[in-house]
Amino acid sequence: MPEEKRRFSIVNFFRKSTPVPADREVYQMGIQERHHPLMMTGPIVYHVADSSVILRTCITQLKNEIFRRGYEWAPKFAVKCKDCGKEHDQPVKQCAECDSTNLIKPNKDQKKYADSFMNHAYVNESEQMFIDVLKELEDDLNIMDDAYLVLVKEYFIDGNSNIRAHKIKQVYRADPVTMAIVCDDEGNKGGDTYTCIHHREVTTSDPHEKCPECGGDTYPVHYTNRAHGYQQNFIKGEVLHFSKYSPSRLYGTSPVITLWNHLTTLIAMENYINQAYTKARMPKGLLAVQTRNIESMKTFWRGVKEKMEQDAHFIPVMGIEAENGRGSVEWVKFMDSLKEMDYISVKEDLRDRVAAFYGVSKIFMADNSASGGLNNEGMQILVTNRAVEMAQNVYNKYVFPFLVKQFGITDWKLVLPPSEEEDEIAVMRKREIEVNIAGQIKNLGFEVDMDDEGNFTFKKPEPKEQEGVEGEEDKPIESDPYAGTDIDQSQLGQMMEAGTRPTATEAGQPEKVKSKPKMSVGPPNRSKGLPRDAANNNVDRRTERGGI
């Protein structure tokens, strides 16, 4: 018996969703511990980064280029439609989506408090400027690939213990070594731990449980800071965690761990040079002299030392007498020279690999050996500018949008301008070329318009149908009697109204030449007064009309 199909009904639908992929780094619900390969803990990583001259040079140069021009406020749109919410990048009088004229400009009052908070005062009680906090975050990204921005807020709570508003009072950088992420077993922020905003040390696993201290509501914990023996809990909107090189659900991967062998080798080479020029250095070798008179040898070298203290260029000369007439001096070498170990080339290779990871060219490390000739300095600057642009995008697309949202700003955005200033003359010349091309295309018969972004758009007009063309083909063409004259059409109309129609001569046309008389077939005029027979009357009568 065939199976009967069920009739369609909304109750037949079941709510299902795609499973969230599990992350092997998420071990359990709650505080996620950082994975340290080969026991390279956070303090060791920071110690190696601070001890390496090459690494600190790369980080410092990169940081200076990123924040060289500071930060600035920019409007998110030129005008915005209040009806449909469409944001236009160029000033328009009518919305491109709904054709509404109800347009508004960015509200300058939105950024008044944030601008004064960042630019005209310290952002925390440690007397740090906002740019100083950003530089600390950049150091954390280049060393640990984890940075934490903490916003100290002041909350306004109603009678039902609900958060109605907040005000940002301070901005801090948190230590990536002590900060930890709290998430569930799928890696989503906010696990099974809840805390009270008044008593952060109080935690509970029941989301409906009230704070035992004040009876207020509890909120999910997203981040925690374990330092000095106690734990600080942070809720959503108070901490921003971000990575630059290896972003993931949890933590990033430290570039120092990737470059561990290179950095430790460079540190060992620098320590070797340091010991080679200090008193604790190993002797280059040993001078062994075979002799039977040791006391005479000691006396001689004691005198040589006294002479060398007085004259550093003193060259001692010593002769050794042997009983058998045979003597020997032997030099025992303990270590190779720097040239023999190829010290310079090895160090340059390691330095280039570390600098290449961060995108810092030699020209930014005060190395002019790679400049000139075929070593294109412009390309070196371009490579570093791309690394700077990538680092600035982390702030422009992650950090600043979060910060602006917490300030409640919707019409403005905070951005880091490019490190290299734009050539305004080149931009104007490019625009001039675009305008000239648009004019040429318009002369070809196309319709030229401009979109919201200021780009030219071209459209071919539809052909128009001409009415009454069929009946006009058989009509004779009327000629203008005053064509080619000095009389203008407007002057002709005025003269016609005055009743003085100009003649052809007044109009500038030459008078018509009278037609010449026909040639007479009779005797010429010169025969007048003479007898008929005396004149030359040789006239061919056959040319006369009418015949003979």
XYZ file of C-alpha atoms in Angstrom:
548
model
C 0.000 0.000 0.000
C 1.583 3.298 -1.015
C 2.476 5.699 1.796
C 0.104 8.603 2.087
C 1.765 11.996 1.783
C 1.165 14.434 4.589
C -0.622 17.626 3.753
C 1.494 20.787 3.866
C 1.241 22.651 7.131
C 3.424 25.089 9.032
C 3.445 22.593 11.950
C 5.355 20.122 9.784
C 8.453 22.349 9.907
C 11.083 21.612 12.527
C 13.628 24.127 13.728
C 17.119 22.841 12.976
C 20.449 24.575 12.553
C 23.900 23.793 11.211
C 26.231 22.592 13.989
C 28.983 24.943 15.049
C 32.402 23.427 14.238
C 34.349 22.542 17.348
C 37.766 24.055 17.994
C 40.558 21.846 19.292
C 41.951 24.769 21.300
C 38.727 25.010 23.300
C 39.216 22.387 25.997
C 36.300 23.089 28.328
C 33.685 25.673 29.159
C 34.970 28.610 31.170
C 38.380 30.257 31.301
C 40.544 29.253 28.346
C 44.219 28.786 29.127
C 46.800 29.889 26.583
C 48.813 27.136 24.919
C 52.550 27.738 25.379
C 54.729 25.604 23.068
C 58.005 24.361 24.564
C 57.168 26.157 27.841
C 57.646 29.568 26.227
C 55.488 31.506 28.651
C 54.474 35.128 28.209
C 57.213 36.686 30.378
C 59.911 34.751 28.500
C 58.530 35.918 25.154
C 58.544 39.544 26.288
C 62.072 39.155 27.694
C 63.418 37.832 24.377
C 61.644 40.607 22.461
C 63.130 43.260 24.737
C 66.633 41.743 24.469
C 66.813 41.609 20.659
C 68.061 44.791 19.003
C 66.840 43.691 15.564
C 63.323 42.894 16.771
C 62.934 46.105 18.732
C 64.161 48.114 15.749
C 61.551 46.513 13.481
C 58.742 47.031 15.979
C 59.716 50.632 16.712
C 59.983 51.640 13.054
C 56.705 49.948 12.194
C 54.947 51.588 15.144
C 56.261 55.032 14.251
C 55.002 54.735 10.680
C 51.553 53.517 11.769
C 50.893 56.433 14.133
C 53.043 59.030 12.383
C 50.069 61.177 11.380
C 47.959 60.481 14.445
C 44.225 59.822 14.185
C 41.321 61.939 12.967
C 37.531 62.051 12.826
C 35.821 61.548 9.472
C 32.081 61.630 8.604
C 30.579 58.266 7.724
C 28.434 59.884 5.032
C 27.795 63.206 3.343
C 24.005 63.042 3.717
C 21.670 60.351 5.012
C 18.053 59.667 4.146
C 15.841 59.654 7.242
C 13.143 57.622 5.495
C 15.106 54.608 4.197
C 18.461 55.071 5.972
C 20.505 55.222 2.752
C 23.917 56.831 3.313
C 25.329 58.884 0.443
C 29.048 59.549 0.129
C 28.477 62.659 -2.024
C 26.123 65.591 -1.365
C 22.809 64.997 -3.151
C 19.435 66.707 -3.036
C 17.379 63.550 -3.468
C 17.794 60.018 -2.106
C 18.973 57.536 -4.715
C 16.892 54.709 -3.176
C 13.500 56.186 -2.328
C 13.694 59.619 -4.057
C 13.058 61.308 -0.715
C 14.301 64.805 0.022
C 14.328 64.259 3.800
C 18.134 64.224 4.103
C 20.320 65.015 7.099
C 24.021 65.735 7.591
C 26.308 64.155 10.248
C 25.598 65.479 13.728
C 28.703 67.168 15.129
C 27.395 67.002 18.697
C 27.787 63.211 18.701
C 31.569 63.330 18.773
C 31.945 66.296 21.102
C 32.508 64.276 24.290
C 34.661 61.604 22.630
C 36.804 64.228 20.910
C 37.451 66.108 24.141
C 38.064 62.828 25.980
C 40.747 61.657 23.511
C 42.441 64.843 22.387
C 42.337 67.345 25.229
C 42.950 65.234 28.333
C 44.488 62.028 29.603
C 42.403 58.913 29.017
C 43.212 57.292 32.376
C 44.523 58.083 35.817
C 48.006 56.896 34.801
C 48.237 60.121 32.744
C 48.441 58.379 29.414
C 47.365 59.941 26.147
C 45.157 57.947 23.825
C 48.002 57.590 21.323
C 50.173 56.080 24.084
C 47.582 53.383 24.741
C 47.424 52.622 21.009
C 51.206 52.227 20.865
C 51.085 49.796 23.790
C 48.487 47.755 21.945
C 50.675 47.705 18.832
C 53.611 46.353 20.876
C 51.395 43.566 22.210
C 50.308 42.660 18.684
C 53.873 42.445 17.376
C 55.095 40.394 20.352
C 52.164 38.257 21.541
C 49.674 38.777 18.674
C 47.051 39.452 21.361
C 45.939 42.880 22.504
C 43.270 43.879 25.031
C 41.606 47.293 25.178
C 39.722 47.869 28.447
C 37.031 50.563 28.816
C 36.311 51.657 32.376
C 32.623 52.582 32.361
C 30.218 54.300 34.701
C 26.795 52.598 34.587
C 23.361 54.115 35.148
C 20.909 51.541 36.529
C 17.149 51.848 36.973
C 15.026 50.536 39.861
C 14.835 47.066 38.296
C 18.655 46.704 38.258
C 18.755 47.059 34.477
C 21.561 48.967 32.760
C 20.038 51.954 31.012
C 23.140 53.907 30.002
C 26.869 54.075 30.513
C 29.663 56.606 30.243
C 33.272 55.821 29.400
C 35.552 57.300 32.042
C 38.962 55.708 31.309
C 40.775 53.622 28.685
C 43.522 51.140 29.547
C 45.662 48.494 27.913
C 45.471 45.093 29.632
C 48.418 42.679 29.903
C 48.050 39.727 27.489
C 49.986 37.521 29.933
C 47.352 37.778 32.677
C 44.204 38.256 30.567
C 42.102 35.215 29.627
C 39.009 34.601 27.507
C 35.887 33.076 29.046
C 33.769 31.156 26.542
C 31.563 28.092 26.154
C 32.517 24.758 24.644
C 31.992 26.153 21.119
C 34.305 29.129 21.584
C 31.573 31.774 21.977
C 32.292 34.558 24.444
C 30.415 34.258 27.712
C 30.396 30.815 29.301
C 28.673 29.584 32.452
C 30.109 32.284 34.722
C 28.121 35.372 35.744
C 29.085 38.350 37.879
C 27.635 41.515 39.350
C 28.748 44.897 38.015
C 29.039 46.224 41.589
C 30.893 43.249 43.060
C 33.151 41.820 40.357
C 34.706 39.264 42.691
C 31.330 37.523 43.072
C 30.667 34.811 40.466
C 27.833 32.347 39.950
C 26.896 29.685 37.402
C 23.136 30.397 37.498
C 22.099 33.216 35.123
C 18.936 33.920 37.180
C 20.684 34.115 40.528
C 20.965 37.551 42.134
C 24.104 39.008 43.632
C 24.326 37.917 47.293
C 25.916 41.257 48.239
C 23.499 43.789 46.715
C 20.736 41.703 45.177
C 21.432 43.059 41.685
C 21.341 41.231 38.371
C 24.316 39.224 37.162
C 25.786 39.379 33.661
C 27.869 36.890 31.625
C 31.626 37.124 32.076
C 33.527 37.485 28.779
C 37.066 38.161 30.014
C 38.986 37.755 33.231
C 42.264 39.150 34.513
C 44.252 37.096 37.025
C 46.966 39.199 38.615
C 48.338 39.711 42.149
C 46.453 36.723 43.474
C 42.883 37.786 42.692
C 40.577 37.733 39.680
C 38.881 40.606 37.852
C 35.826 39.815 35.723
C 34.664 41.855 32.723
C 31.293 41.745 30.989
C 30.380 42.353 27.356
C 31.343 45.753 25.961
C 34.127 46.427 28.442
C 37.024 44.601 26.760
C 38.040 44.246 23.123
C 40.444 41.445 22.179
C 41.988 41.428 18.705
C 44.916 39.872 16.830
C 46.819 40.900 13.727
C 48.912 38.018 12.382
C 46.901 34.925 13.400
C 43.317 35.876 14.324
C 41.203 33.012 15.670
C 38.312 32.332 18.044
C 40.616 32.480 21.030
C 44.234 33.618 20.988
C 46.737 34.532 18.305
C 50.159 33.014 17.675
C 53.150 35.011 18.853
C 55.577 36.031 16.061
C 58.407 35.705 18.597
C 57.727 31.971 18.865
C 57.890 31.662 15.086
C 61.190 33.554 14.997
C 62.509 31.974 18.201
C 65.625 30.309 16.709
C 66.563 33.392 14.711
C 66.190 35.737 17.674
C 68.046 33.557 20.153
C 70.877 33.063 17.633
C 71.181 36.823 17.165
C 71.239 37.344 20.926
C 73.969 34.689 21.296
C 76.047 36.337 18.558
C 75.762 39.709 20.247
C 76.745 38.164 23.588
C 79.756 36.542 21.922
C 80.967 39.908 20.632
C 80.331 41.439 24.020
C 82.463 38.830 25.764
C 85.156 39.107 23.108
C 85.715 42.764 24.040
C 85.488 42.437 27.829
C 88.014 41.156 30.404
C 86.185 37.878 30.808
C 86.938 36.855 27.267
C 88.651 33.608 26.383
C 92.272 34.044 25.202
C 92.758 33.788 21.475
C 95.504 31.221 21.961
C 98.520 30.027 23.932
C 102.206 30.678 23.264
C 104.201 27.619 24.291
C 108.021 27.974 24.512
C 110.283 24.996 25.110
C 113.172 25.957 27.396
C 115.167 24.578 30.310
C 115.581 27.957 32.038
C 112.068 28.822 33.223
C 113.247 31.507 35.690
C 115.001 33.411 32.912
C 111.801 33.201 30.858
C 109.700 34.643 33.694
C 112.193 37.468 34.266
C 112.148 38.359 30.610
C 108.316 38.507 30.340
C 108.122 40.572 33.510
C 110.366 43.145 31.898
C 108.320 43.012 28.676
C 105.104 43.796 30.585
C 106.711 46.806 32.244
C 107.950 48.106 28.882
C 104.501 47.596 27.264
C 102.809 49.561 30.037
C 105.060 52.488 29.150
C 104.964 51.973 25.373
C 102.019 50.139 23.835
C 103.932 49.736 20.542
C 106.953 48.072 22.111
C 108.012 44.919 20.261
C 109.933 42.515 22.497
C 112.768 40.482 21.001
C 113.935 37.344 22.745
C 116.515 34.746 21.900
C 116.455 31.253 23.318
C 119.640 29.190 23.648
C 119.296 25.433 23.637
C 121.945 22.868 24.561
C 121.426 20.867 21.429
C 121.230 23.964 19.293
C 117.568 23.312 18.518
C 114.624 25.361 19.822
C 110.939 25.732 18.956
C 108.074 28.176 19.491
C 104.545 26.790 19.103
C 101.231 28.749 18.757
C 98.141 26.896 19.983
C 94.949 28.451 18.527
C 91.819 28.433 20.703
C 89.179 30.242 18.574
C 88.564 31.425 15.020
C 88.360 35.068 14.038
C 85.067 36.790 13.154
C 86.038 36.800 9.497
C 86.693 33.086 9.538
C 83.329 32.439 11.176
C 81.561 34.608 8.512
C 79.946 36.579 11.300
C 78.703 39.576 9.285
C 76.954 37.627 6.516
C 75.242 35.262 8.955
C 73.962 38.130 11.071
C 72.664 40.011 8.008
C 70.800 36.927 6.816
C 69.104 36.462 10.184
C 68.272 40.148 10.367
C 66.710 40.111 6.884
C 64.486 37.165 7.807
C 63.214 38.846 10.961
C 62.608 42.149 9.150
C 60.854 40.373 6.261
C 58.318 38.852 8.655
C 57.289 42.295 9.893
C 57.543 43.886 6.439
C 60.255 46.389 7.394
C 62.749 47.150 4.618
C 66.449 47.819 5.117
C 66.058 51.479 4.284
C 63.841 51.909 7.384
C 66.538 50.276 9.544
C 69.157 52.895 8.585
C 70.925 50.410 6.295
C 72.114 52.287 3.195
C 74.126 49.375 1.839
C 71.087 48.187 -0.113
C 70.390 51.599 -1.649
C 71.293 52.865 -5.086
C 71.768 51.104 -8.357
C 69.409 48.204 -8.921
C 68.188 48.135 -5.314
C 65.012 50.207 -6.007
C 64.443 52.275 -2.862
C 60.907 53.043 -4.028
C 60.026 49.365 -3.948
C 61.446 49.042 -0.414
C 59.243 51.925 0.750
C 56.256 50.366 -1.013
C 56.746 47.054 0.802
C 56.851 48.759 4.198
C 53.854 50.945 3.343
C 51.819 47.809 2.651
C 52.752 46.409 6.056
C 51.757 49.733 7.629
C 48.449 49.723 5.747
C 47.673 46.200 6.952
C 48.371 47.239 10.548
C 46.217 50.374 10.214
C 43.304 48.296 8.907
C 43.272 46.408 12.209
C 42.500 49.673 14.007
C 40.234 51.172 11.334
C 38.084 48.031 10.994
C 38.153 46.453 14.468
C 39.345 48.737 17.252
C 37.883 52.110 16.298
C 34.416 50.828 15.251
C 34.101 49.093 18.643
C 35.261 52.219 20.460
C 32.974 54.545 18.488
C 30.001 52.248 19.110
C 30.617 52.270 22.862
C 30.618 56.076 22.758
C 27.221 55.959 21.030
C 28.460 57.663 17.839
C 26.701 56.713 14.599
C 27.493 59.586 12.186
C 31.288 59.724 12.562
C 34.198 57.318 12.417
C 37.713 57.369 13.835
C 40.478 56.535 11.360
C 44.252 56.433 11.053
C 45.279 58.387 7.935
C 47.783 56.719 5.577
C 51.409 57.161 6.559
C 52.286 58.568 3.139
C 50.343 61.700 2.278
C 48.337 61.600 -0.914
C 49.569 63.668 -3.847
C 46.798 66.246 -4.251
C 48.170 67.499 -7.564
C 48.050 63.973 -9.019
C 44.456 63.582 -7.814
C 43.428 66.864 -9.452
C 45.107 65.905 -12.716
C 43.336 62.572 -12.700
C 40.019 64.323 -12.144
C 40.800 66.740 -14.957
C 41.400 63.829 -17.320
C 38.096 62.250 -16.270
C 36.242 65.515 -16.945
C 37.833 65.851 -20.401
C 36.896 62.288 -21.311
C 33.335 62.895 -20.107
C 33.102 66.000 -22.310
C 34.330 64.106 -25.353
C 31.847 61.303 -24.779
C 29.044 63.873 -24.423
C 30.024 65.371 -27.787
C 29.496 61.934 -29.312
C 25.831 62.079 -28.314
C 25.837 60.245 -24.985
C 24.125 61.461 -21.847
C 26.613 62.140 -19.016
C 25.601 61.949 -15.345
C 27.342 61.585 -11.966
C 26.572 58.994 -9.284
C 26.693 59.369 -5.490
C 30.425 58.631 -5.361
C 31.324 61.334 -7.879
C 31.975 58.941 -10.780
C 30.757 59.764 -14.261
C 28.102 57.523 -15.808
C 27.316 57.397 -19.512
C 24.077 56.419 -21.221
C 23.127 56.291 -24.877
C 19.924 58.310 -25.491
C 16.969 56.631 -27.155
C 16.206 57.862 -30.730
C 13.236 60.293 -30.945
C 10.503 59.793 -33.578
C 9.993 62.816 -35.892
C 6.346 63.693 -36.602
C 5.030 64.859 -40.010
C 7.987 63.752 -42.065
C 5.937 61.921 -44.713
C 3.883 64.942 -45.906
C 6.862 67.252 -46.137
C 8.772 65.275 -48.750
C 6.755 66.617 -51.748
C 6.772 70.261 -50.676
C 9.239 72.543 -52.487
C 12.035 73.909 -50.441
C 11.615 77.596 -49.734
C 14.756 79.622 -50.155
C 15.608 82.617 -48.049
C 15.812 85.686 -50.275
C 18.150 87.371 -47.845
C 20.538 84.443 -47.440
C 24.147 85.611 -47.802
C 23.266 89.255 -47.126
C 24.142 91.620 -44.297
C 20.578 91.612 -42.954
C 20.174 89.639 -39.716
C 16.910 87.794 -39.048
C 16.189 89.945 -35.990
C 16.808 93.157 -37.976
C 14.560 91.913 -40.747
C 11.720 91.396 -38.300
C 12.129 94.901 -36.907
C 12.207 96.435 -40.382
C 9.127 94.492 -41.431
C 7.220 95.799 -38.419
C 8.254 99.344 -39.361
C 7.021 98.771 -42.915
C 10.387 99.309 -44.509
C 11.303 96.129 -46.301
C 14.916 96.515 -47.475
C 15.796 96.218 -51.056
C 18.383 93.807 -52.331
C 20.876 96.631 -52.707
C 20.324 97.724 -49.086
C 20.674 94.164 -47.989
C 24.132 94.030 -49.512
C 23.380 91.998 -52.625
C 24.813 93.285 -55.925
C 22.404 94.552 -58.559
C 21.382 92.179 -61.287
C 23.322 92.697 -64.516
C 21.144 93.372 -67.553
C 21.322 90.783 -70.276
C 23.445 91.687 -73.273
C 21.629 92.474 -76.551
C 21.619 89.902 -79.235
C 24.143 90.211 -81.991
C 22.641 92.094 -84.941
C 22.666 90.378 -88.284
C 22.445 93.684 -90.091
C 25.315 95.860 -91.106
C 27.601 97.025 -88.307
C 27.267 100.488 -86.861
C 30.487 101.591 -88.390
C 28.725 101.710 -91.801
C 26.501 104.537 -90.721
C 26.826 107.594 -92.928
C 28.394 105.619 -95.772
C 26.875 104.209 -98.894
C 25.665 100.672 -98.530
C 28.129 99.368 -100.997
C 31.057 101.066 -99.245
C 30.620 99.082 -96.004
C 31.660 95.507 -95.310
C 28.344 93.807 -95.369
C 29.706 90.273 -95.277
C 27.002 88.785 -93.141
C 26.028 85.140 -93.253
C 22.317 85.128 -93.481
C 22.150 81.409 -92.753
C 22.544 82.100 -89.039
C 19.415 84.155 -88.938
C 16.341 82.525 -87.497
C 13.488 81.905 -89.851
C 15.605 80.684 -92.759
C 16.160 82.239 -96.061
